[in-house]
Amino acid sequence: MVKTSDFYYELPQELIAQEPAAKRDESRLMVLDKTSGAIEHKRFYDIVDMLHDGDALILNDTRVLPARLYGVKEDTKGAIEFLLLEKRSLDVWEVILRPGRRAKVGARFVFGGGELKAEIIDIVNDGNRLVRFEYEGVFENVLDRLGEMPLPPYITKKLEDKDRYQTVYARESGSAAAPTAGLHFTPELLRRIEEKGVNIGYVTLHVGLGTFRPVKSDYIEEHKMHSEFYVLPQKTADLINETKAKGGRVIAVGTTATRTLEAAAQSGMPLSAQSGRTDIFIYPSKKFNVIDALITNFHLPESTLIMLVSALAGRDNVLNAYKTAVEEKYRFFSFGDAMFIK
């Protein structure tokens, strides 16, 4: 059994990034050799030099919904906050409400002066609610007008530009949080990567708020992982199979792309198109069947994400890299700097 406390590190509060870097690809990049533990310090745009002709770079193209809504209860006009978690069917969503006690089945709420209305139709796991929305037009357009980005709880500064919490290649709406390793890429950087002979493929994993849920078990094997919806297209499966056959590296951008690929590989290699839900939990002693390298951000102490990174690079190497990052004053978490594990 592996202790959760084995993945703790000291992080000064001031190193938690409260806003994005001025330019996406100018954030810092720590390069960690997973075999030797050797560390180099670069800028993110230097990633081009570390990718090779014949590599496959796999990106998660999920798009974050502006999923935080502020409104009032229809009868009492009491203030309410909705956080959309997941679409269950046409116009029916699972949501978190604050304050939740106001939300009995049948209760109705109003947003944007009546542009959007909602009715509670059921109470589900963890006290979350199922709500049916009423509106005119296209729901995503209404949400764009009325909703705010659901930034992680450790970011307290208001985001001025919604697009900075989206990757430049985001296209499949459905996430409650961004796949933050991808925030460092620009269209120009992706073009330079492709010009080098690196093939780019896409998967979709809609990131849930469970990604921020702390591990409460003393031993990591006892932790119940949250479930998320993913899609592996046939085109991407073919790219990965071909890359592997030719001896190239498969490089995942982010823990979400990693979980998608490794979940898909549970049914065996070579990969084929599939979609569904995964609650795969990758921690030290778990083997990787698909990815060879990883681009990621710096993660919370004792989180499932630092455990995943440790499974790839070794716990001692990772904790030493994080200690170095603190000493060198890297920026941490969603809007922070990046790490390339090669």
C-alpha positions as a Markdown table, in Angstrom:
| # | Residue | x | y | z |
|---|---|---|---|---|
| 1 | Met | 0.0 | 0.0 | 0.0 |
| 2 | Val | 1.2 | 3.5 | -0.9 |
| 3 | Lys | 0.6 | 6.4 | 1.4 |
| 4 | Thr | -1.1 | 9.5 | 0.1 |
| 5 | Ser | 1.3 | 11.6 | 2.2 |
| 6 | Asp | 4.2 | 10.2 | 0.1 |
| 7 | Phe | 3.1 | 12.7 | -2.6 |
| 8 | Tyr | 3.1 | 15.8 | -0.4 |
| 9 | Tyr | 5.4 | 18.8 | -1.0 |
| 10 | Glu | 5.6 | 22.3 | 0.5 |
| 11 | Leu | 4.3 | 25.0 | -1.8 |
| 12 | Pro | 4.4 | 28.7 | -0.9 |
| 13 | Gln | 1.0 | 30.3 | -1.6 |
| 14 | Glu | 2.6 | 33.1 | -3.7 |
| 15 | Leu | 3.7 | 30.5 | -6.4 |
| 16 | Ile | 0.1 | 29.6 | -7.3 |
| 17 | Ala | -0.5 | 31.5 | -10.6 |
| 18 | Gln | -3.5 | 33.7 | -10.4 |
| 19 | Glu | -3.5 | 34.7 | -14.1 |
| 20 | Pro | -2.1 | 33.4 | -17.4 |
| 21 | Ala | 1.3 | 34.3 | -18.7 |
| 22 | Ala | 1.4 | 37.4 | -20.9 |
| 23 | Lys | 2.0 | 35.2 | -23.9 |
| 24 | Arg | 0.9 | 31.5 | -24.0 |
| 25 | Asp | 4.2 | 30.0 | -25.2 |
| 26 | Glu | 6.5 | 32.2 | -23.1 |
| 27 | Ser | 5.7 | 30.4 | -19.9 |
| 28 | Arg | 8.7 | 28.5 | -18.4 |
| 29 | Leu | 9.3 | 24.8 | -19.2 |
| 30 | Met | 11.1 | 22.4 | -17.0 |
| 31 | Val | 12.5 | 19.4 | -18.8 |
| 32 | Leu | 12.7 | 16.2 | -16.7 |
| 33 | Asp | 14.5 | 13.1 | -17.9 |
| 34 | Lys | 12.4 | 10.3 | -16.5 |
| 35 | Thr | 15.3 | 7.8 | -16.5 |
| 36 | Ser | 18.1 | 9.9 | -15.0 |
| 37 | Gly | 16.1 | 12.6 | -13.2 |
| 38 | Ala | 18.2 | 15.3 | -14.9 |
| 39 | Ile | 16.5 | 18.7 | -15.1 |
| 40 | Glu | 16.8 | 21.5 | -17.6 |
| 41 | His | 15.2 | 24.9 | -17.6 |
| 42 | Lys | 13.7 | 26.3 | -20.9 |
| 43 | Arg | 10.8 | 28.4 | -22.2 |
| 44 | Phe | 7.7 | 26.6 | -23.6 |
| 45 | Tyr | 8.4 | 27.6 | -27.2 |
| 46 | Asp | 11.6 | 25.5 | -26.9 |
| 47 | Ile | 9.3 | 22.4 | -27.0 |
| 48 | Val | 9.8 | 22.4 | -30.8 |
| 49 | Asp | 13.5 | 21.4 | -30.3 |
| 50 | Met | 12.5 | 18.4 | -28.1 |
| 51 | Leu | 10.0 | 16.9 | -30.5 |
| 52 | His | 11.3 | 14.7 | -33.4 |
| 53 | Asp | 10.2 | 13.8 | -36.9 |
| 54 | Gly | 7.9 | 10.8 | -36.6 |
| 55 | Asp | 6.6 | 11.6 | -33.1 |
| 56 | Ala | 2.9 | 11.9 | -32.4 |
| 57 | Leu | 1.6 | 14.7 | -30.2 |
| 58 | Ile | -1.8 | 14.0 | -28.8 |
| 59 | Leu | -4.0 | 16.9 | -27.7 |
| 60 | Asn | -7.4 | 17.0 | -25.8 |
| 61 | Asp | -9.7 | 19.2 | -27.9 |
| 62 | Thr | -12.4 | 19.6 | -25.2 |
| 63 | Arg | -13.9 | 23.0 | -24.8 |
| 64 | Val | -14.7 | 24.5 | -21.3 |
| 65 | Leu | -18.3 | 25.6 | -20.8 |
| 66 | Pro | -18.8 | 29.0 | -19.1 |
| 67 | Ala | -20.6 | 26.8 | -16.6 |
| 68 | Arg | -21.1 | 29.2 | -13.6 |
| 69 | Leu | -24.4 | 30.9 | -13.6 |
| 70 | Tyr | -25.8 | 33.5 | -11.1 |
| 71 | Gly | -29.5 | 33.9 | -10.8 |
| 72 | Val | -32.5 | 34.1 | -8.4 |
| 73 | Lys | -35.2 | 31.8 | -7.2 |
| 74 | Glu | -38.3 | 32.5 | -9.1 |
| 75 | Asp | -40.7 | 33.0 | -6.2 |
| 76 | Thr | -38.5 | 34.5 | -3.4 |
| 77 | Lys | -35.8 | 36.2 | -5.6 |
| 78 | Gly | -33.2 | 34.7 | -3.3 |
| 79 | Ala | -29.7 | 34.6 | -4.9 |
| 80 | Ile | -28.5 | 31.3 | -6.3 |
| 81 | Glu | -25.4 | 30.0 | -8.1 |
| 82 | Phe | -25.4 | 27.1 | -10.5 |
| 83 | Leu | -22.3 | 25.2 | -11.6 |
| 84 | Leu | -23.0 | 22.9 | -14.6 |
| 85 | Leu | -21.3 | 19.6 | -14.3 |
| 86 | Glu | -22.6 | 17.3 | -17.1 |
| 87 | Lys | -25.2 | 17.2 | -19.7 |
| 88 | Arg | -27.6 | 14.2 | -19.1 |
| 89 | Ser | -30.0 | 14.6 | -22.0 |
| 90 | Leu | -31.5 | 17.4 | -24.1 |
| 91 | Asp | -31.7 | 20.5 | -21.9 |
| 92 | Val | -31.2 | 18.4 | -18.7 |
| 93 | Trp | -28.0 | 18.9 | -16.7 |
| 94 | Glu | -26.4 | 17.8 | -13.5 |
| 95 | Val | -25.5 | 20.8 | -11.5 |
| 96 | Ile | -24.1 | 21.9 | -8.1 |
| 97 | Leu | -26.2 | 24.6 | -6.4 |
| 98 | Arg | -25.2 | 27.1 | -3.8 |
| 99 | Pro | -27.0 | 27.4 | -1.4 |
| 100 | Gly | -28.3 | 23.9 | -2.0 |
| 101 | Arg | -31.1 | 23.9 | 0.6 |
| 102 | Arg | -33.2 | 26.2 | -1.7 |
| 103 | Ala | -33.4 | 23.5 | -4.4 |
| 104 | Lys | -36.2 | 21.1 | -3.7 |
| 105 | Val | -37.7 | 19.2 | -6.7 |
| 106 | Gly | -40.0 | 21.6 | -8.5 |
| 107 | Ala | -38.1 | 24.7 | -7.5 |
| 108 | Arg | -37.6 | 27.2 | -10.3 |
| 109 | Phe | -34.8 | 29.7 | -11.0 |
| 110 | Val | -34.3 | 32.6 | -13.4 |
| 111 | Phe | -31.0 | 33.8 | -15.0 |
| 112 | Gly | -30.3 | 36.9 | -17.1 |
| 113 | Gly | -33.6 | 38.6 | -16.4 |
| 114 | Gly | -35.6 | 35.6 | -17.8 |
| 115 | Glu | -33.4 | 34.7 | -20.8 |
| 116 | Leu | -32.7 | 31.4 | -19.1 |
| 117 | Lys | -34.9 | 29.5 | -16.7 |
| 118 | Ala | -34.4 | 26.2 | -14.8 |
| 119 | Glu | -36.5 | 23.7 | -12.9 |
| 120 | Ile | -35.2 | 21.1 | -10.4 |
| 121 | Ile | -36.4 | 17.6 | -11.6 |
| 122 | Asp | -34.4 | 15.3 | -9.3 |
| 123 | Ile | -31.8 | 15.1 | -6.5 |
| 124 | Val | -28.8 | 12.8 | -7.3 |
| 125 | Asn | -25.5 | 11.7 | -5.9 |
| 126 | Asp | -23.7 | 14.0 | -3.5 |
| 127 | Gly | -26.8 | 16.3 | -3.2 |
| 128 | Asn | -26.3 | 17.5 | -6.8 |
| 129 | Arg | -29.5 | 18.3 | -8.8 |
| 130 | Leu | -30.8 | 17.5 | -12.2 |
| 131 | Val | -32.3 | 20.6 | -13.8 |
| 132 | Arg | -34.2 | 21.2 | -17.0 |
| 133 | Phe | -33.4 | 24.5 | -18.7 |
| 134 | Glu | -35.8 | 26.6 | -20.7 |
| 135 | Tyr | -34.6 | 29.2 | -23.2 |
| 136 | Glu | -35.0 | 30.4 | -26.8 |
| 137 | Gly | -32.3 | 29.8 | -29.4 |
| 138 | Val | -29.1 | 27.8 | -28.9 |
| 139 | Phe | -28.2 | 26.8 | -25.3 |
| 140 | Glu | -24.4 | 27.3 | -25.9 |
| 141 | Asn | -25.0 | 30.8 | -27.1 |
| 142 | Val | -27.2 | 31.7 | -24.1 |
| 143 | Leu | -24.5 | 30.2 | -21.8 |
| 144 | Asp | -21.8 | 32.2 | -23.5 |
| 145 | Arg | -23.8 | 35.4 | -22.8 |
| 146 | Leu | -24.7 | 34.6 | -19.2 |
| 147 | Gly | -22.1 | 32.2 | -17.9 |
| 148 | Glu | -18.7 | 32.7 | -16.3 |
| 149 | Met | -15.7 | 30.4 | -16.5 |
| 150 | Pro | -15.6 | 27.9 | -13.6 |
| 151 | Leu | -12.0 | 28.7 | -12.5 |
| 152 | Pro | -10.4 | 26.3 | -10.0 |
| 153 | Pro | -10.9 | 27.2 | -6.3 |
| 154 | Tyr | -7.3 | 28.2 | -5.9 |
| 155 | Ile | -7.6 | 31.0 | -8.5 |
| 156 | Thr | -9.2 | 34.0 | -6.7 |
| 157 | Lys | -8.5 | 36.7 | -9.4 |
| 158 | Lys | -11.2 | 37.4 | -12.0 |
| 159 | Leu | -10.3 | 36.3 | -15.5 |
| 160 | Glu | -10.4 | 39.3 | -17.9 |
| 161 | Asp | -10.4 | 37.2 | -21.1 |
| 162 | Lys | -12.5 | 34.0 | -21.2 |
| 163 | Asp | -10.4 | 32.6 | -24.1 |
| 164 | Arg | -7.3 | 32.4 | -21.9 |
| 165 | Tyr | -9.0 | 29.4 | -20.1 |
| 166 | Gln | -9.4 | 27.7 | -23.4 |
| 167 | Thr | -6.8 | 26.0 | -25.6 |
| 168 | Val | -6.5 | 27.5 | -29.0 |
| 169 | Tyr | -7.7 | 24.1 | -30.5 |
| 170 | Ala | -10.7 | 23.7 | -28.2 |
| 171 | Arg | -13.8 | 22.6 | -30.2 |
| 172 | Glu | -15.9 | 19.9 | -28.4 |
| 173 | Ser | -17.9 | 21.6 | -25.6 |
| 174 | Gly | -18.4 | 19.8 | -22.4 |
| 175 | Ser | -15.7 | 20.4 | -19.8 |
| 176 | Ala | -16.1 | 21.9 | -16.4 |
| 177 | Ala | -12.3 | 22.6 | -16.3 |
| 178 | Ala | -9.6 | 23.2 | -18.9 |
| 179 | Pro | -7.0 | 20.7 | -19.9 |
| 180 | Thr | -4.4 | 23.2 | -18.7 |
| 181 | Ala | -1.2 | 21.7 | -20.2 |
| 182 | Gly | -2.6 | 22.7 | -23.6 |
| 183 | Leu | -3.0 | 26.4 | -22.7 |
| 184 | His | 0.7 | 27.0 | -23.6 |
| 185 | Phe | 0.3 | 26.3 | -27.3 |
| 186 | Thr | -0.3 | 28.9 | -30.0 |
| 187 | Pro | -1.4 | 28.3 | -33.6 |
| 188 | Glu | 2.1 | 29.4 | -34.7 |
| 189 | Leu | 3.8 | 27.0 | -32.3 |
| 190 | Leu | 1.6 | 24.1 | -33.5 |
| 191 | Arg | 2.4 | 25.0 | -37.1 |
| 192 | Arg | 6.2 | 24.9 | -36.4 |
| 193 | Ile | 5.8 | 21.5 | -34.7 |
| 194 | Glu | 4.0 | 20.1 | -37.7 |
| 195 | Glu | 6.6 | 21.5 | -40.0 |
| 196 | Lys | 9.2 | 19.5 | -38.1 |
| 197 | Gly | 7.4 | 16.3 | -39.1 |
| 198 | Val | 5.5 | 15.7 | -35.8 |
| 199 | Asn | 2.0 | 14.4 | -36.4 |
| 200 | Ile | -0.8 | 15.9 | -34.3 |
| 201 | Gly | -3.8 | 13.9 | -33.2 |
| 202 | Tyr | -6.8 | 14.7 | -31.1 |
| 203 | Val | -8.8 | 13.0 | -28.4 |
| 204 | Thr | -11.7 | 14.4 | -26.3 |
| 205 | Leu | -12.0 | 14.0 | -22.6 |
| 206 | His | -14.5 | 16.3 | -20.8 |
| 207 | Val | -12.8 | 17.3 | -17.6 |
| 208 | Gly | -15.0 | 17.1 | -14.5 |
| 209 | Leu | -14.6 | 18.9 | -11.2 |
| 210 | Gly | -13.4 | 15.7 | -9.7 |
| 211 | Thr | -10.0 | 16.6 | -11.1 |
| 212 | Phe | -9.8 | 19.0 | -8.1 |
| 213 | Arg | -11.2 | 16.6 | -5.6 |
| 214 | Pro | -8.6 | 15.8 | -2.9 |
| 215 | Val | -7.5 | 12.2 | -2.1 |
| 216 | Lys | -9.0 | 11.6 | 1.3 |
| 217 | Ser | -7.9 | 8.0 | 1.8 |
| 218 | Asp | -4.6 | 7.5 | 3.8 |
| 219 | Tyr | -3.6 | 5.0 | 1.1 |
| 220 | Ile | -3.9 | 5.8 | -2.6 |
| 221 | Glu | -5.2 | 2.3 | -3.5 |
| 222 | Glu | -8.4 | 3.1 | -1.5 |
| 223 | His | -9.2 | 6.3 | -3.5 |
| 224 | Lys | -12.3 | 6.2 | -5.7 |
| 225 | Met | -11.5 | 7.9 | -8.9 |
| 226 | His | -14.1 | 10.2 | -10.6 |
| 227 | Ser | -15.5 | 9.2 | -14.0 |
| 228 | Glu | -15.3 | 11.3 | -17.2 |
| 229 | Phe | -16.5 | 10.9 | -20.8 |
| 230 | Tyr | -13.9 | 10.4 | -23.5 |
| 231 | Val | -13.7 | 9.8 | -27.2 |
| 232 | Leu | -10.8 | 8.3 | -29.2 |
| 233 | Pro | -11.4 | 8.8 | -32.9 |
| 234 | Gln | -10.3 | 6.2 | -35.4 |
| 235 | Lys | -8.0 | 8.7 | -37.1 |
| 236 | Thr | -6.1 | 9.2 | -33.8 |
| 237 | Ala | -6.0 | 5.5 | -33.1 |
| 238 | Asp | -4.5 | 4.9 | -36.5 |
| 239 | Leu | -1.9 | 7.6 | -36.0 |
| 240 | Ile | -0.8 | 6.1 | -32.7 |
| 241 | Asn | -0.6 | 2.6 | -34.0 |
| 242 | Glu | 1.4 | 3.7 | -37.0 |
| 243 | Thr | 3.7 | 5.8 | -34.8 |
| 244 | Lys | 4.4 | 2.8 | -32.5 |
| 245 | Ala | 5.0 | 0.5 | -35.4 |
| 246 | Lys | 7.6 | 2.9 | -36.8 |
| 247 | Gly | 9.4 | 3.4 | -33.5 |
| 248 | Gly | 8.2 | 7.0 | -32.9 |
| 249 | Arg | 7.2 | 8.5 | -29.6 |
| 250 | Val | 3.6 | 9.1 | -28.5 |
| 251 | Ile | 3.6 | 12.4 | -26.5 |
| 252 | Ala | 0.5 | 13.2 | -24.5 |
| 253 | Val | -0.4 | 16.9 | -23.8 |
| 254 | Gly | -1.8 | 16.7 | -20.3 |
| 255 | Thr | -3.0 | 14.1 | -17.8 |
| 256 | Thr | -6.4 | 14.1 | -19.5 |
| 257 | Ala | -5.0 | 13.0 | -22.9 |
| 258 | Thr | -2.9 | 10.5 | -21.0 |
| 259 | Arg | -5.9 | 9.0 | -19.2 |
| 260 | Thr | -7.9 | 8.8 | -22.4 |
| 261 | Leu | -5.1 | 6.9 | -24.3 |
| 262 | Glu | -4.3 | 4.6 | -21.4 |
| 263 | Ala | -8.1 | 3.9 | -20.8 |
| 264 | Ala | -8.5 | 3.0 | -24.4 |
| 265 | Ala | -5.5 | 0.7 | -24.2 |
| 266 | Gln | -7.1 | -1.4 | -21.5 |
| 267 | Ser | -9.0 | -3.3 | -24.2 |
| 268 | Gly | -5.7 | -4.1 | -25.8 |
| 269 | Met | -3.3 | -2.8 | -28.5 |
| 270 | Pro | -3.4 | -1.8 | -31.3 |
| 271 | Leu | -5.9 | 0.9 | -30.5 |
| 272 | Ser | -9.3 | 1.3 | -32.2 |
| 273 | Ala | -11.9 | 4.0 | -32.1 |
| 274 | Gln | -14.0 | 4.0 | -28.9 |
| 275 | Ser | -15.9 | 6.3 | -26.5 |
| 276 | Gly | -17.4 | 5.9 | -23.1 |
| 277 | Arg | -16.6 | 6.8 | -19.5 |
| 278 | Thr | -13.4 | 6.1 | -17.7 |
| 279 | Asp | -12.4 | 6.2 | -14.0 |
| 280 | Ile | -8.8 | 5.0 | -14.7 |
| 281 | Phe | -6.5 | 5.8 | -11.9 |
| 282 | Ile | -2.8 | 5.8 | -12.8 |
| 283 | Tyr | -0.3 | 5.8 | -9.9 |
| 284 | Pro | 3.2 | 4.3 | -9.3 |
| 285 | Ser | 3.4 | 0.6 | -10.2 |
| 286 | Lys | 0.9 | 1.1 | -13.0 |
| 287 | Lys | 2.4 | 0.5 | -16.5 |
| 288 | Phe | 1.9 | 2.8 | -19.5 |
| 289 | Asn | 0.8 | 1.0 | -22.7 |
| 290 | Val | 0.6 | 4.1 | -25.0 |
| 291 | Ile | 2.4 | 7.2 | -24.0 |
| 292 | Asp | 6.2 | 7.6 | -24.0 |
| 293 | Ala | 6.5 | 11.2 | -22.9 |
| 294 | Leu | 4.2 | 13.9 | -21.3 |
| 295 | Ile | 3.7 | 17.6 | -21.4 |
| 296 | Thr | 2.0 | 18.7 | -18.2 |
| 297 | Asn | 1.7 | 21.5 | -15.6 |
| 298 | Phe | 2.7 | 21.4 | -11.9 |
| 299 | His | 0.0 | 19.7 | -9.8 |
| 300 | Leu | -1.4 | 20.0 | -6.3 |
| 301 | Pro | 0.3 | 18.1 | -3.4 |
| 302 | Glu | -1.2 | 14.7 | -2.8 |
| 303 | Ser | -3.4 | 14.9 | -5.9 |
| 304 | Thr | -4.2 | 12.1 | -8.3 |
| 305 | Leu | -2.4 | 14.1 | -11.0 |
| 306 | Ile | 1.0 | 14.2 | -9.2 |
| 307 | Met | 0.5 | 10.5 | -8.7 |
| 308 | Leu | 0.0 | 10.0 | -12.4 |
| 309 | Val | 3.1 | 12.0 | -13.2 |
| 310 | Ser | 5.1 | 10.0 | -10.6 |
| 311 | Ala | 4.0 | 6.7 | -12.3 |
| 312 | Leu | 5.7 | 7.9 | -15.5 |
| 313 | Ala | 8.8 | 9.6 | -14.1 |
| 314 | Gly | 9.3 | 8.0 | -10.6 |
| 315 | Arg | 8.2 | 9.6 | -7.4 |
| 316 | Asp | 11.7 | 10.6 | -6.3 |
| 317 | Asn | 12.4 | 12.3 | -9.6 |
| 318 | Val | 9.1 | 14.1 | -9.5 |
| 319 | Leu | 9.4 | 15.3 | -6.0 |
| 320 | Asn | 12.9 | 16.5 | -6.6 |
| 321 | Ala | 11.7 | 18.3 | -9.7 |
| 322 | Tyr | 8.9 | 20.0 | -7.7 |
| 323 | Lys | 11.4 | 21.0 | -5.0 |
| 324 | Thr | 13.6 | 22.5 | -7.7 |
| 325 | Ala | 10.6 | 24.3 | -9.2 |
| 326 | Val | 9.7 | 25.9 | -5.9 |
| 327 | Glu | 13.3 | 27.0 | -5.4 |
| 328 | Glu | 13.4 | 28.4 | -8.9 |
| 329 | Lys | 10.0 | 30.1 | -8.3 |
| 330 | Tyr | 8.1 | 28.4 | -11.1 |
| 331 | Arg | 4.4 | 29.3 | -11.3 |
| 332 | Phe | 2.1 | 26.4 | -10.3 |
| 333 | Phe | -1.2 | 24.9 | -11.2 |
| 334 | Ser | -3.7 | 25.8 | -14.0 |
| 335 | Phe | -2.2 | 29.1 | -15.2 |
| 336 | Gly | 1.3 | 28.1 | -14.2 |
| 337 | Asp | 4.4 | 26.9 | -16.0 |
| 338 | Ala | 4.9 | 23.5 | -17.7 |
| 339 | Met | 7.0 | 20.4 | -17.5 |
| 340 | Phe | 8.1 | 18.1 | -20.3 |
| 341 | Ile | 8.8 | 14.5 | -19.1 |
| 342 | Lys | 10.9 | 12.9 | -21.7 |
